[in-house]
Amino acid sequence: MFYKLFIFVVCIFTTSGSSVQYDKQTQNLRTFPSDFFFGTATSAYQIEGAWNEGGKGWSMWDHLVRTDPDHVSDGTNGDVAANSYHFYKKDVEILKELGVSVYRFSIAWPRILPYGRADYVNPEGVAYYNNLINELLANDITPFVTIYHWDLPQNLNEQGGWLTAEIADWFGDYSRVLFENFGDRVKHWITINEPYIHCSFGYASGSHAPRIKSPGVGFYECGRNIILANAKAWHIYDKEFRATQGGVIGITLDSTMAMPGSNSPDDIQGAADYMSFYLGQYADPIFSATGNYPQRVIDLVAEASRRQGLNESRLVPFTQEEANNNKGTSDFFGLNHYSSTYVYRNSSVTGIYAVPSLNDDLQVGTFPDPNWYKNPAAWVYRYGQGLRKLLGYIKDTYNNPTVYITENGFGTATERNDTDRADYYREYLNGVLDAIDDGVNVKGYCAWSLIDNFEWAVGYSVRFGLYEIDQNDPEKTRKPKYSALVYKEIVRTRSVDPSYNPDLPTDASMNIKSSFLVVLVVAVLNIIW
């Protein structure tokens, strides 16, 4: 009798509450199609660390945090970050733990080409990414590789960076080096991450590297050169590597979903203009039949330029030759999405800015729905149907391309009990299921982000990771948050169960449970003896 009691008690206390829920069969829940993948995403500067190791050159972010360290709000930088350069196997271990089949990561341009150009390839950089790619494949995880995620070599930045047309050739040469070294195993390439954010924050507001403030001129030049660089890399892959390597290559664009603030014609047009500027400015040259900017964008910038006394538009449309070269230069539509907004026409902004800008060209105001949830730590409002509407917009506007959601996530503070992030994932993945029911050709989803990372100008004050990284821990231990357990169950069941509520495995609770178990076992054995 006492023996049976002992076995019963041990079984109870060695079985976590979450495992009972984990094995529960979901009933009457929609499931994702069998060809839909789940993954997570990161970027090189945000997690790798080893900023001056392994033959790596300086990026423009390395330069920024050395010359103006106070620019990052919490005084941190990416010098060490999650130290994934040394701990990449830990990243693969938690990817395996989550059960995802895809890992989207970026390659640091200055780690491969320390001086920016392809005349010298760093063998240590090549070895690092070979090791990471091989480790992923050994664990049945597909690498989705982003060629450029904002860490331009400082040498190239000093030669004009994204404001010079030469960068398309530099980017093409860099891309070729990656195809040559990794294309035998990497079959999914993303050329450039988020042109709008990169150009807006880096070349308009100056909040990101290289901190250029040229909102009405440099902003558009940056975007134009990114589109040309994307086309350059796509054609190189298509002509030189596709036949032998058999992969796909595309671009990732970001977009908020804009909806009219009222039923007035002005607000309806304002929301349409917003989408044309924020998404269409980069999507139309690649995914439309024209290969050029939306005509509405061309017209509004030209009109504003004339109003400002300029003899020509600040936005230079593509030539016919360039437009023909742009068309179709993405095999899929990579989409990053975080939040939505309402838009109203606001002509009162005309002329109030000190310099020309997109805001002056667009002339709209925005506001969120007061019912949308927002964590105080970040800028993201939770509205999952916004993603459904955005996917429907892409379907209707760009002839229903294959869409990969390459980033979607929610920023919080440092706590591991991040139920609001878990709710965000549930709500947005339900929006994806709705979009699939609507006929959208969306084939995959990558949560941003796998681990807490350096969040650019706000450092570590905002965390997007499924796993916590303690910046004071030299081992950079990866600890799952509540959201990681929820996402793991979504991946396992391929469905979104709103009732799934796992126990967070905190160190304290595990220690209490273990101590109690030891005391109980000793007591039972004393009774037996």
Short mmCIF file of C-alpha atoms in Angstrom, two decimals:
data_model
loop_
_atom_site.label_atom_id
_atom_site.label_comp_id
_atom_site.label_asym_id
_atom_site.label_seq_id
_atom_site.Cartn_x
_atom_site.Cartn_y
_atom_site.Cartn_z
CA MET A 1 0.00 0.00 0.00
CA PHE A 2 2.71 2.45 1.00
CA TYR A 3 4.68 1.52 -2.11
CA LYS A 4 1.69 2.34 -4.33
CA LEU A 5 1.20 5.62 -2.47
CA PHE A 6 4.85 6.51 -3.06
CA ILE A 7 4.62 5.81 -6.78
CA PHE A 8 1.38 7.80 -7.03
CA VAL A 9 2.84 10.86 -5.29
CA VAL A 10 6.02 10.79 -7.37
CA CYS A 11 4.00 10.61 -10.58
CA ILE A 12 1.90 13.60 -9.55
CA PHE A 13 4.84 15.83 -8.68
CA THR A 14 7.05 14.86 -11.57
CA THR A 15 4.33 15.59 -14.11
CA SER A 16 3.88 19.30 -14.80
CA GLY A 17 0.46 20.80 -15.16
CA SER A 18 1.35 22.04 -18.62
CA SER A 19 2.07 18.55 -19.94
CA VAL A 20 -1.51 17.48 -19.24
CA GLN A 21 -2.76 20.41 -21.29
CA TYR A 22 -0.05 19.83 -23.88
CA ASP A 23 -1.39 16.35 -24.67
CA LYS A 24 -4.98 17.50 -24.78
CA GLN A 25 -6.65 16.83 -28.12
CA THR A 26 -8.00 20.05 -29.57
CA GLN A 27 -11.60 19.89 -30.64
CA ASN A 28 -13.40 21.99 -33.25
CA LEU A 29 -10.39 24.23 -33.87
CA ARG A 30 -9.33 25.40 -37.30
CA THR A 31 -5.97 24.02 -38.39
CA PHE A 32 -3.32 25.49 -40.62
CA PRO A 33 -2.76 23.77 -43.97
CA SER A 34 -0.10 21.06 -44.13
CA ASP A 35 2.14 23.21 -46.36
CA PHE A 36 2.05 26.19 -43.98
CA PHE A 37 5.27 26.62 -42.00
CA PHE A 38 5.97 28.11 -38.58
CA GLY A 39 9.26 29.76 -37.68
CA THR A 40 10.94 32.55 -35.78
CA ALA A 41 13.19 35.41 -36.86
CA THR A 42 16.24 37.40 -35.73
CA SER A 43 18.84 39.69 -37.29
CA ALA A 44 22.62 39.66 -37.10
CA TYR A 45 23.44 42.93 -35.34
CA GLN A 46 20.63 42.41 -32.85
CA ILE A 47 21.83 39.03 -31.53
CA GLU A 48 25.30 38.03 -32.76
CA GLY A 49 27.63 40.19 -30.68
CA ALA A 50 31.34 39.53 -31.41
CA TRP A 51 31.36 42.97 -33.03
CA ASN A 52 35.15 42.99 -33.50
CA GLU A 53 35.90 39.26 -33.57
CA GLY A 54 36.47 36.75 -36.33
CA GLY A 55 37.75 39.24 -38.88
CA LYS A 56 34.52 41.27 -38.93
CA GLY A 57 34.62 44.86 -40.14
CA TRP A 58 32.66 47.78 -38.74
CA SER A 59 29.02 48.28 -39.59
CA MET A 60 27.41 51.68 -39.46
CA TRP A 61 25.76 50.59 -36.19
CA ASP A 62 29.17 49.75 -34.73
CA HIS A 63 30.17 53.28 -35.70
CA LEU A 64 27.03 54.90 -34.27
CA VAL A 65 27.28 53.31 -30.81
CA ARG A 66 30.95 54.30 -30.56
CA THR A 67 30.59 57.89 -31.72
CA ASP A 68 27.24 58.64 -30.05
CA PRO A 69 26.57 56.05 -27.32
CA ASP A 70 23.93 58.24 -25.67
CA HIS A 71 21.74 57.96 -28.79
CA VAL A 72 20.50 54.54 -27.65
CA SER A 73 17.88 55.27 -24.99
CA ASP A 74 19.16 52.82 -22.35
CA GLY A 75 22.86 53.23 -23.17
CA THR A 76 23.28 49.67 -24.48
CA ASN A 77 24.64 48.40 -27.80
CA GLY A 78 25.01 45.25 -29.90
CA ASP A 79 28.64 44.56 -29.01
CA VAL A 80 27.71 41.35 -27.19
CA ALA A 81 23.91 41.14 -27.45
CA ALA A 82 22.81 37.49 -27.09
CA ASN A 83 26.31 36.40 -28.13
CA SER A 84 24.89 34.15 -30.83
CA TYR A 85 28.24 34.22 -32.61
CA HIS A 86 29.54 31.98 -29.83
CA PHE A 87 26.23 30.47 -28.67
CA TYR A 88 24.50 29.73 -31.98
CA LYS A 89 24.01 26.11 -30.90
CA LYS A 90 21.90 27.37 -28.00
CA ASP A 91 19.68 29.16 -30.52
CA VAL A 92 19.26 25.96 -32.52
CA GLU A 93 18.45 24.05 -29.34
CA ILE A 94 15.55 26.36 -28.48
CA LEU A 95 14.35 26.36 -32.08
CA LYS A 96 14.18 22.58 -31.79
CA GLU A 97 12.43 22.94 -28.43
CA LEU A 98 9.78 25.18 -30.02
CA GLY A 99 9.24 22.67 -32.82
CA VAL A 100 9.45 25.24 -35.61
CA SER A 101 10.59 24.21 -39.09
CA VAL A 102 12.02 27.56 -40.23
CA TYR A 103 14.59 29.99 -38.83
CA ARG A 104 14.90 33.38 -40.46
CA PHE A 105 18.21 35.06 -39.66
CA SER A 106 20.39 37.64 -41.39
CA ILE A 107 23.99 37.62 -42.47
CA ALA A 108 26.13 40.55 -41.37
CA TRP A 109 27.55 42.17 -44.50
CA PRO A 110 30.75 43.35 -42.70
CA ARG A 111 31.32 39.87 -41.25
CA ILE A 112 31.56 38.46 -44.79
CA LEU A 113 33.08 41.50 -46.52
CA PRO A 114 34.91 43.49 -43.80
CA TYR A 115 35.63 46.39 -46.15
CA GLY A 116 32.24 46.25 -47.86
CA ARG A 117 33.36 45.21 -51.33
CA ALA A 118 33.81 41.73 -52.68
CA ASP A 119 37.56 41.98 -53.32
CA TYR A 120 38.20 40.35 -49.92
CA VAL A 121 36.00 37.62 -48.41
CA ASN A 122 36.52 36.90 -44.72
CA PRO A 123 36.98 33.11 -44.26
CA GLU A 124 36.09 33.25 -40.55
CA GLY A 125 32.79 34.90 -41.36
CA VAL A 126 32.02 32.27 -43.99
CA ALA A 127 32.90 29.53 -41.48
CA TYR A 128 30.55 30.96 -38.84
CA TYR A 129 27.53 30.98 -41.14
CA ASN A 130 28.45 27.57 -42.56
CA ASN A 131 28.40 26.22 -39.02
CA LEU A 132 25.05 27.82 -38.26
CA ILE A 133 23.45 26.63 -41.51
CA ASN A 134 24.76 23.10 -41.05
CA GLU A 135 23.55 22.99 -37.44
CA LEU A 136 20.07 24.07 -38.55
CA LEU A 137 19.89 21.48 -41.30
CA ALA A 138 21.14 18.76 -38.97
CA ASN A 139 18.12 19.55 -36.80
CA ASP A 140 15.63 19.62 -39.72
CA ILE A 141 15.23 23.40 -39.58
CA THR A 142 15.10 25.30 -42.86
CA PRO A 143 17.27 28.45 -43.04
CA PHE A 144 15.58 31.55 -44.44
CA VAL A 145 18.50 33.92 -44.94
CA THR A 146 18.16 37.70 -45.06
CA ILE A 147 21.02 39.19 -47.06
CA TYR A 148 20.74 42.69 -45.59
CA HIS A 149 19.16 43.73 -42.28
CA TRP A 150 20.44 47.30 -41.76
CA ASP A 151 24.11 46.66 -40.86
CA LEU A 152 25.80 48.34 -43.82
CA PRO A 153 29.62 48.25 -43.70
CA GLN A 154 30.84 51.60 -42.43
CA ASN A 155 33.30 51.91 -45.32
CA LEU A 156 30.40 51.86 -47.78
CA ASN A 157 28.38 54.22 -45.63
CA GLU A 158 31.20 56.74 -45.85
CA GLN A 159 31.09 56.40 -49.64
CA GLY A 160 27.42 57.37 -49.80
CA GLY A 161 25.67 54.24 -48.59
CA TRP A 162 22.06 53.94 -49.68
CA LEU A 163 22.13 57.49 -51.10
CA THR A 164 24.39 56.54 -53.99
CA ALA A 165 23.31 54.56 -57.04
CA GLU A 166 26.57 52.58 -56.89
CA ILE A 167 25.22 50.63 -53.96
CA ALA A 168 23.12 48.43 -56.25
CA ASP A 169 26.35 47.03 -57.73
CA TRP A 170 27.96 46.69 -54.29
CA PHE A 171 24.92 44.82 -53.05
CA GLY A 172 24.86 42.60 -56.11
CA ASP A 173 28.52 41.64 -55.61
CA TYR A 174 27.91 40.91 -51.93
CA SER A 175 24.85 38.79 -52.75
CA ARG A 176 26.84 36.77 -55.27
CA VAL A 177 29.40 35.92 -52.58
CA LEU A 178 26.59 34.56 -50.39
CA PHE A 179 25.07 32.52 -53.21
CA GLU A 180 28.48 31.05 -54.00
CA ASN A 181 29.25 30.08 -50.41
CA PHE A 182 25.87 29.07 -49.01
CA GLY A 183 23.48 28.54 -51.92
CA ASP A 184 24.09 24.80 -52.08
CA ARG A 185 22.18 24.55 -48.76
CA VAL A 186 20.19 27.79 -48.48
CA LYS A 187 17.11 27.64 -50.70
CA HIS A 188 15.22 30.66 -49.35
CA TRP A 189 16.74 34.12 -49.66
CA ILE A 190 15.40 37.52 -48.57
CA THR A 191 17.29 40.36 -50.21
CA ILE A 192 16.55 43.36 -47.98
CA ASN A 193 14.51 43.83 -44.82
CA GLU A 194 11.92 46.61 -44.51
CA PRO A 195 12.91 49.37 -46.94
CA TYR A 196 10.39 51.82 -45.49
CA ILE A 197 11.62 51.52 -41.89
CA HIS A 198 15.28 51.53 -42.92
CA CYS A 199 14.91 54.62 -45.10
CA SER A 200 12.55 56.43 -42.74
CA PHE A 201 14.55 55.90 -39.55
CA GLY A 202 18.01 55.97 -41.11
CA TYR A 203 17.64 58.68 -43.76
CA ALA A 204 14.59 60.75 -42.74
CA SER A 205 14.23 61.04 -38.96
CA GLY A 206 17.83 60.09 -38.22
CA SER A 207 16.85 57.85 -35.31
CA HIS A 208 18.78 54.87 -36.77
CA ALA A 209 22.19 54.58 -38.35
CA PRO A 210 23.50 56.38 -40.34
CA ARG A 211 21.47 59.17 -38.67
CA ILE A 212 20.88 61.26 -41.80
CA LYS A 213 17.98 63.71 -41.56
CA SER A 214 16.67 64.17 -45.07
CA PRO A 215 12.96 63.29 -44.86
CA GLY A 216 11.83 64.63 -48.21
CA VAL A 217 14.88 63.81 -50.35
CA GLY A 218 17.23 61.22 -48.86
CA PHE A 219 14.25 59.15 -47.74
CA TYR A 220 13.10 58.71 -51.36
CA GLU A 221 16.64 58.23 -52.71
CA CYS A 222 17.25 55.46 -50.20
CA GLY A 223 14.07 53.64 -51.22
CA ARG A 224 14.81 54.00 -54.92
CA ASN A 225 18.28 52.52 -54.53
CA ILE A 226 17.00 49.65 -52.40
CA ILE A 227 14.53 48.68 -55.13
CA LEU A 228 17.32 48.77 -57.73
CA ALA A 229 19.60 46.74 -55.42
CA ASN A 230 16.89 44.14 -54.91
CA ALA A 231 16.50 43.81 -58.67
CA LYS A 232 20.26 43.46 -59.09
CA ALA A 233 20.48 40.59 -56.60
CA TRP A 234 17.37 38.87 -57.96
CA HIS A 235 18.68 38.90 -61.54
CA ILE A 236 22.09 37.61 -60.43
CA TYR A 237 20.45 34.69 -58.65
CA ASP A 238 18.03 34.07 -61.51
CA LYS A 239 20.71 34.03 -64.20
CA GLU A 240 23.69 32.52 -62.41
CA PHE A 241 22.41 30.28 -59.61
CA ARG A 242 18.75 29.33 -59.84
CA ALA A 243 19.18 26.50 -62.30
CA THR A 244 21.83 24.74 -60.20
CA GLN A 245 20.71 25.69 -56.69
CA GLY A 246 16.94 25.58 -57.14
CA GLY A 247 16.03 28.19 -54.52
CA VAL A 248 13.74 31.19 -54.30
CA ILE A 249 14.60 34.83 -53.59
CA GLY A 250 12.41 37.76 -52.61
CA ILE A 251 12.15 40.93 -50.58
CA THR A 252 10.52 41.62 -47.21
CA LEU A 253 8.35 44.73 -46.97
CA ASP A 254 6.73 46.11 -43.84
CA SER A 255 3.34 47.71 -43.55
CA THR A 256 0.83 48.97 -41.06
CA MET A 257 -2.77 48.39 -42.12
CA ALA A 258 -4.49 51.72 -42.70
CA MET A 259 -8.27 52.07 -42.53
CA PRO A 260 -10.39 55.20 -43.11
CA GLY A 261 -11.27 57.07 -39.94
CA SER A 262 -14.76 57.74 -41.28
CA ASN A 263 -16.91 57.06 -44.33
CA SER A 264 -16.08 60.44 -45.83
CA PRO A 265 -14.51 60.41 -49.32
CA ASP A 266 -11.54 62.37 -47.96
CA ASP A 267 -10.76 59.79 -45.29
CA ILE A 268 -11.24 56.90 -47.70
CA GLN A 269 -8.80 58.53 -50.12
CA GLY A 270 -6.45 59.34 -47.25
CA ALA A 271 -6.28 55.67 -46.20
CA ALA A 272 -5.67 54.62 -49.81
CA ASP A 273 -2.89 57.21 -50.11
CA TYR A 274 -1.35 55.98 -46.86
CA MET A 275 -1.13 52.43 -48.22
CA SER A 276 0.34 53.71 -51.49
CA PHE A 277 3.10 55.61 -49.70
CA TYR A 278 3.94 53.13 -46.96
CA LEU A 279 3.60 49.85 -48.89
CA GLY A 280 3.01 50.64 -52.56
CA GLN A 281 6.10 52.82 -52.84
CA TYR A 282 8.18 49.60 -52.54
CA ALA A 283 5.70 46.92 -53.60
CA ASP A 284 4.44 48.45 -56.86
CA PRO A 285 7.84 48.57 -58.62
CA ILE A 286 8.30 44.86 -57.89
CA PHE A 287 4.83 43.31 -57.85
CA SER A 288 2.77 45.52 -60.21
CA ALA A 289 2.63 45.48 -64.00
CA THR A 290 4.21 48.94 -64.26
CA GLY A 291 7.51 48.36 -62.45
CA ASN A 292 7.19 51.90 -61.11
CA TYR A 293 5.83 53.79 -58.13
CA PRO A 294 2.06 54.12 -57.67
CA GLN A 295 0.88 56.97 -59.86
CA ARG A 296 -0.80 58.58 -56.86
CA VAL A 297 2.58 58.74 -55.05
CA ILE A 298 4.28 60.21 -58.13
CA ASP A 299 1.55 62.86 -58.46
CA LEU A 300 1.40 63.88 -54.80
CA VAL A 301 5.16 64.26 -54.39
CA ALA A 302 5.37 66.22 -57.65
CA GLU A 303 2.54 68.50 -56.51
CA ALA A 304 4.17 69.11 -53.12
CA SER A 305 7.53 69.76 -54.77
CA ARG A 306 5.98 72.45 -57.00
CA ARG A 307 4.27 73.95 -53.96
CA GLN A 308 7.70 74.17 -52.30
CA GLY A 309 9.13 76.07 -55.28
CA LEU A 310 11.17 73.20 -56.71
CA ASN A 311 11.65 72.81 -60.46
CA GLU A 312 11.42 69.00 -60.34
CA SER A 313 9.96 66.37 -58.09
CA ARG A 314 11.90 65.13 -55.08
CA LEU A 315 10.79 61.60 -56.08
CA VAL A 316 12.51 60.44 -59.25
CA PRO A 317 10.36 57.86 -61.05
CA PHE A 318 12.09 54.89 -62.61
CA THR A 319 13.02 55.04 -66.25
CA GLN A 320 11.27 52.56 -68.52
CA GLU A 321 14.41 50.44 -68.62
CA GLU A 322 14.63 50.44 -64.83
CA ALA A 323 10.92 49.69 -64.49
CA ASN A 324 11.21 46.71 -66.82
CA ASN A 325 14.14 45.48 -64.76
CA ASN A 326 12.20 45.90 -61.49
CA LYS A 327 9.10 43.96 -62.46
CA GLY A 328 8.79 40.50 -60.96
CA THR A 329 12.01 40.66 -58.94
CA SER A 330 10.62 38.76 -55.98
CA ASP A 331 9.53 35.13 -55.97
CA PHE A 332 7.31 35.72 -52.93
CA PHE A 333 5.90 38.61 -50.91
CA GLY A 334 7.77 38.80 -47.60
CA LEU A 335 5.64 40.73 -45.12
CA ASN A 336 6.46 42.23 -41.72
CA HIS A 337 3.45 43.52 -39.83
CA TYR A 338 2.92 44.69 -36.26
CA SER A 339 0.02 47.11 -35.97
CA SER A 340 -2.84 49.00 -37.63
CA THR A 341 -4.16 52.55 -37.66
CA TYR A 342 -7.08 54.70 -38.69
CA VAL A 343 -6.40 57.52 -41.13
CA TYR A 344 -8.08 60.84 -41.74
CA ARG A 345 -7.34 63.50 -44.34
CA ASN A 346 -5.57 66.37 -42.64
CA SER A 347 -4.59 69.14 -45.03
CA SER A 348 -3.64 71.30 -42.03
CA VAL A 349 -0.21 69.65 -42.05
CA THR A 350 0.62 71.30 -45.38
CA GLY A 351 3.69 73.46 -45.07
CA ILE A 352 4.07 73.17 -41.27
CA TYR A 353 7.21 71.03 -41.47
CA ALA A 354 10.59 72.74 -41.51
CA VAL A 355 11.70 70.62 -44.46
CA PRO A 356 9.87 68.65 -47.14
CA SER A 357 8.80 65.19 -45.96
CA LEU A 358 6.56 62.23 -46.61
CA ASN A 359 4.15 63.67 -44.05
CA ASP A 360 3.86 66.88 -46.04
CA ASP A 361 3.45 64.92 -49.27
CA LEU A 362 0.79 62.61 -47.83
CA GLN A 363 -1.22 65.05 -45.68
CA VAL A 364 -3.02 62.66 -43.38
CA GLY A 365 -3.40 62.16 -39.67
CA THR A 366 -3.61 58.81 -37.86
CA PHE A 367 -5.13 57.46 -34.65
CA PRO A 368 -5.66 54.03 -33.04
CA ASP A 369 -8.92 52.52 -31.89
CA PRO A 370 -9.05 53.19 -28.12
CA ASN A 371 -10.15 49.57 -27.61
CA TRP A 372 -6.96 48.12 -29.07
CA TYR A 373 -4.63 46.79 -26.41
CA LYS A 374 -1.18 48.35 -26.15
CA ASN A 375 1.61 47.37 -23.77
CA PRO A 376 3.03 50.53 -22.15
CA ALA A 377 6.56 49.38 -23.02
CA ALA A 378 6.17 49.47 -26.80
CA TRP A 379 4.46 51.08 -29.77
CA VAL A 380 2.43 48.12 -31.03
CA TYR A 381 -1.38 48.08 -30.84
CA ARG A 382 -3.00 44.64 -30.90
CA TYR A 383 -5.59 44.23 -33.65
CA GLY A 384 -5.38 40.82 -35.31
CA GLN A 385 -8.01 41.58 -37.94
CA GLY A 386 -5.66 44.27 -39.23
CA LEU A 387 -3.34 41.52 -40.45
CA ARG A 388 -6.27 39.77 -42.11
CA LYS A 389 -7.20 43.00 -43.88
CA LEU A 390 -3.61 43.67 -44.92
CA LEU A 391 -3.25 40.18 -46.38
CA GLY A 392 -6.51 40.73 -48.26
CA TYR A 393 -5.19 44.07 -49.55
CA ILE A 394 -2.05 42.37 -50.88
CA LYS A 395 -4.16 39.63 -52.48
CA ASP A 396 -6.40 42.13 -54.26
CA THR A 397 -3.70 44.65 -55.19
CA TYR A 398 -0.87 42.34 -56.29
CA ASN A 399 -2.67 39.37 -57.84
CA ASN A 400 -2.55 37.08 -54.80
CA PRO A 401 1.19 36.35 -54.58
CA THR A 402 2.68 33.73 -52.26
CA VAL A 403 3.06 35.53 -48.92
CA TYR A 404 5.46 34.66 -46.13
CA ILE A 405 4.88 36.58 -42.90
CA THR A 406 8.52 37.10 -42.00
CA GLU A 407 7.96 39.15 -38.83
CA ASN A 408 5.06 39.63 -36.44
CA GLY A 409 5.39 40.23 -32.72
CA PHE A 410 4.74 42.28 -29.63
CA GLY A 411 7.06 44.31 -27.42
CA THR A 412 6.96 44.13 -23.63
CA ALA A 413 9.21 44.88 -20.67
CA THR A 414 11.38 42.19 -19.09
CA GLU A 415 8.88 39.87 -17.42
CA ARG A 416 8.67 36.21 -18.49
CA ASN A 417 4.98 35.95 -17.66
CA ASP A 418 4.13 37.73 -20.93
CA THR A 419 0.49 36.75 -21.33
CA ASP A 420 -0.15 39.84 -23.45
CA ARG A 421 2.40 38.66 -26.03
CA ALA A 422 0.78 35.23 -26.07
CA ASP A 423 -2.62 36.85 -26.61
CA TYR A 424 -1.12 38.88 -29.45
CA TYR A 425 0.11 35.73 -31.20
CA ARG A 426 -3.24 34.01 -30.73
CA GLU A 427 -5.15 36.96 -32.12
CA TYR A 428 -2.88 37.53 -35.11
CA LEU A 429 -2.64 33.86 -36.04
CA ASN A 430 -6.43 33.70 -35.96
CA GLY A 431 -6.29 36.63 -38.38
CA VAL A 432 -4.00 34.56 -40.61
CA LEU A 433 -6.47 31.65 -40.51
CA ASP A 434 -9.23 34.08 -41.50
CA ALA A 435 -7.09 35.29 -44.41
CA ILE A 436 -6.52 31.71 -45.54
CA ASP A 437 -10.29 31.21 -45.46
CA ASP A 438 -10.54 34.39 -47.59
CA GLY A 439 -8.35 32.79 -50.26
CA VAL A 440 -5.07 34.57 -49.48
CA ASN A 441 -2.04 32.57 -50.57
CA VAL A 442 -0.17 32.92 -47.27
CA LYS A 443 2.21 30.02 -46.68
CA GLY A 444 4.22 30.73 -43.54
CA TYR A 445 4.66 32.71 -40.34
CA CYS A 446 7.77 33.75 -38.43
CA ALA A 447 7.35 35.15 -34.93
CA TRP A 448 9.54 38.11 -34.04
CA SER A 449 11.63 37.32 -32.21
CA LEU A 450 13.25 34.09 -31.08
CA ILE A 451 15.17 35.76 -28.25
CA ASP A 452 15.37 39.15 -26.60
CA ASN A 453 17.57 41.28 -28.82
CA PHE A 454 19.07 44.72 -29.16
CA GLU A 455 16.10 46.75 -30.35
CA TRP A 456 18.06 49.45 -32.18
CA ALA A 457 17.59 52.96 -30.75
CA VAL A 458 15.66 51.73 -27.70
CA GLY A 459 18.23 49.10 -26.78
CA TYR A 460 16.86 46.50 -24.36
CA SER A 461 14.13 48.68 -22.88
CA VAL A 462 11.67 46.86 -25.16
CA ARG A 463 11.81 43.07 -25.54
CA PHE A 464 10.26 41.06 -28.37
CA GLY A 465 11.75 37.64 -27.58
CA LEU A 466 9.96 34.37 -26.98
CA TYR A 467 12.98 33.57 -24.81
CA GLU A 468 14.47 35.86 -22.20
CA ILE A 469 18.14 36.78 -22.30
CA ASP A 470 19.65 38.06 -19.08
CA GLN A 471 22.17 40.65 -20.22
CA ASN A 472 24.05 40.29 -16.94
CA ASP A 473 24.55 36.55 -17.45
CA PRO A 474 27.85 35.77 -19.25
CA GLU A 475 26.31 32.53 -20.54
CA LYS A 476 23.33 34.41 -21.98
CA THR A 477 21.01 31.63 -20.83
CA ARG A 478 17.86 31.36 -22.94
CA LYS A 479 14.77 31.01 -20.71
CA PRO A 480 11.31 30.42 -22.21
CA LYS A 481 8.60 32.94 -21.55
CA TYR A 482 4.92 32.10 -21.25
CA SER A 483 4.51 33.10 -24.91
CA ALA A 484 7.12 30.54 -25.96
CA LEU A 485 5.05 27.75 -24.41
CA VAL A 486 1.89 29.01 -26.09
CA TYR A 487 3.61 29.34 -29.47
CA LYS A 488 5.11 25.87 -29.07
CA GLU A 489 1.61 24.42 -28.61
CA ILE A 490 0.33 26.31 -31.66
CA VAL A 491 3.16 24.86 -33.71
CA ARG A 492 2.58 21.35 -32.33
CA THR A 493 -1.18 21.29 -32.91
CA ARG A 494 -1.19 23.61 -35.95
CA SER A 495 -4.15 25.35 -34.34
CA VAL A 496 -4.87 28.22 -31.95
CA ASP A 497 -6.47 26.98 -28.74
CA PRO A 498 -7.63 29.95 -26.63
CA SER A 499 -8.00 27.74 -23.54
CA TYR A 500 -4.41 26.51 -23.50
CA ASN A 501 -2.80 27.93 -20.38
CA PRO A 502 0.61 26.40 -19.61
CA ASP A 503 2.48 26.71 -16.35
CA LEU A 504 5.47 29.00 -16.63
CA PRO A 505 8.55 27.00 -15.53
CA THR A 506 10.11 29.62 -13.27
CA ASP A 507 13.22 28.66 -11.35
CA ALA A 508 11.52 29.47 -8.06
CA SER A 509 8.47 27.31 -8.68
CA MET A 510 10.62 24.44 -9.89
CA ASN A 511 12.81 24.67 -6.78
CA ILE A 512 9.79 24.75 -4.47
CA LYS A 513 8.28 21.76 -6.22
CA SER A 514 11.53 19.81 -6.06
CA SER A 515 12.08 20.61 -2.37
CA PHE A 516 8.54 19.62 -1.49
CA LEU A 517 8.91 16.40 -3.41
CA VAL A 518 12.11 15.50 -1.55
CA VAL A 519 10.45 16.13 1.84
CA LEU A 520 7.40 14.11 0.84
CA VAL A 521 9.45 11.17 -0.45
CA VAL A 522 11.49 11.10 2.76
CA ALA A 523 8.31 11.11 4.84
CA VAL A 524 6.77 8.27 2.84
CA LEU A 525 9.96 6.19 3.09
CA ASN A 526 10.02 6.73 6.86
CA ILE A 527 6.48 5.41 7.05
CA ILE A 528 7.40 2.37 4.95
CA TRP A 529 10.46 1.62 7.00
#
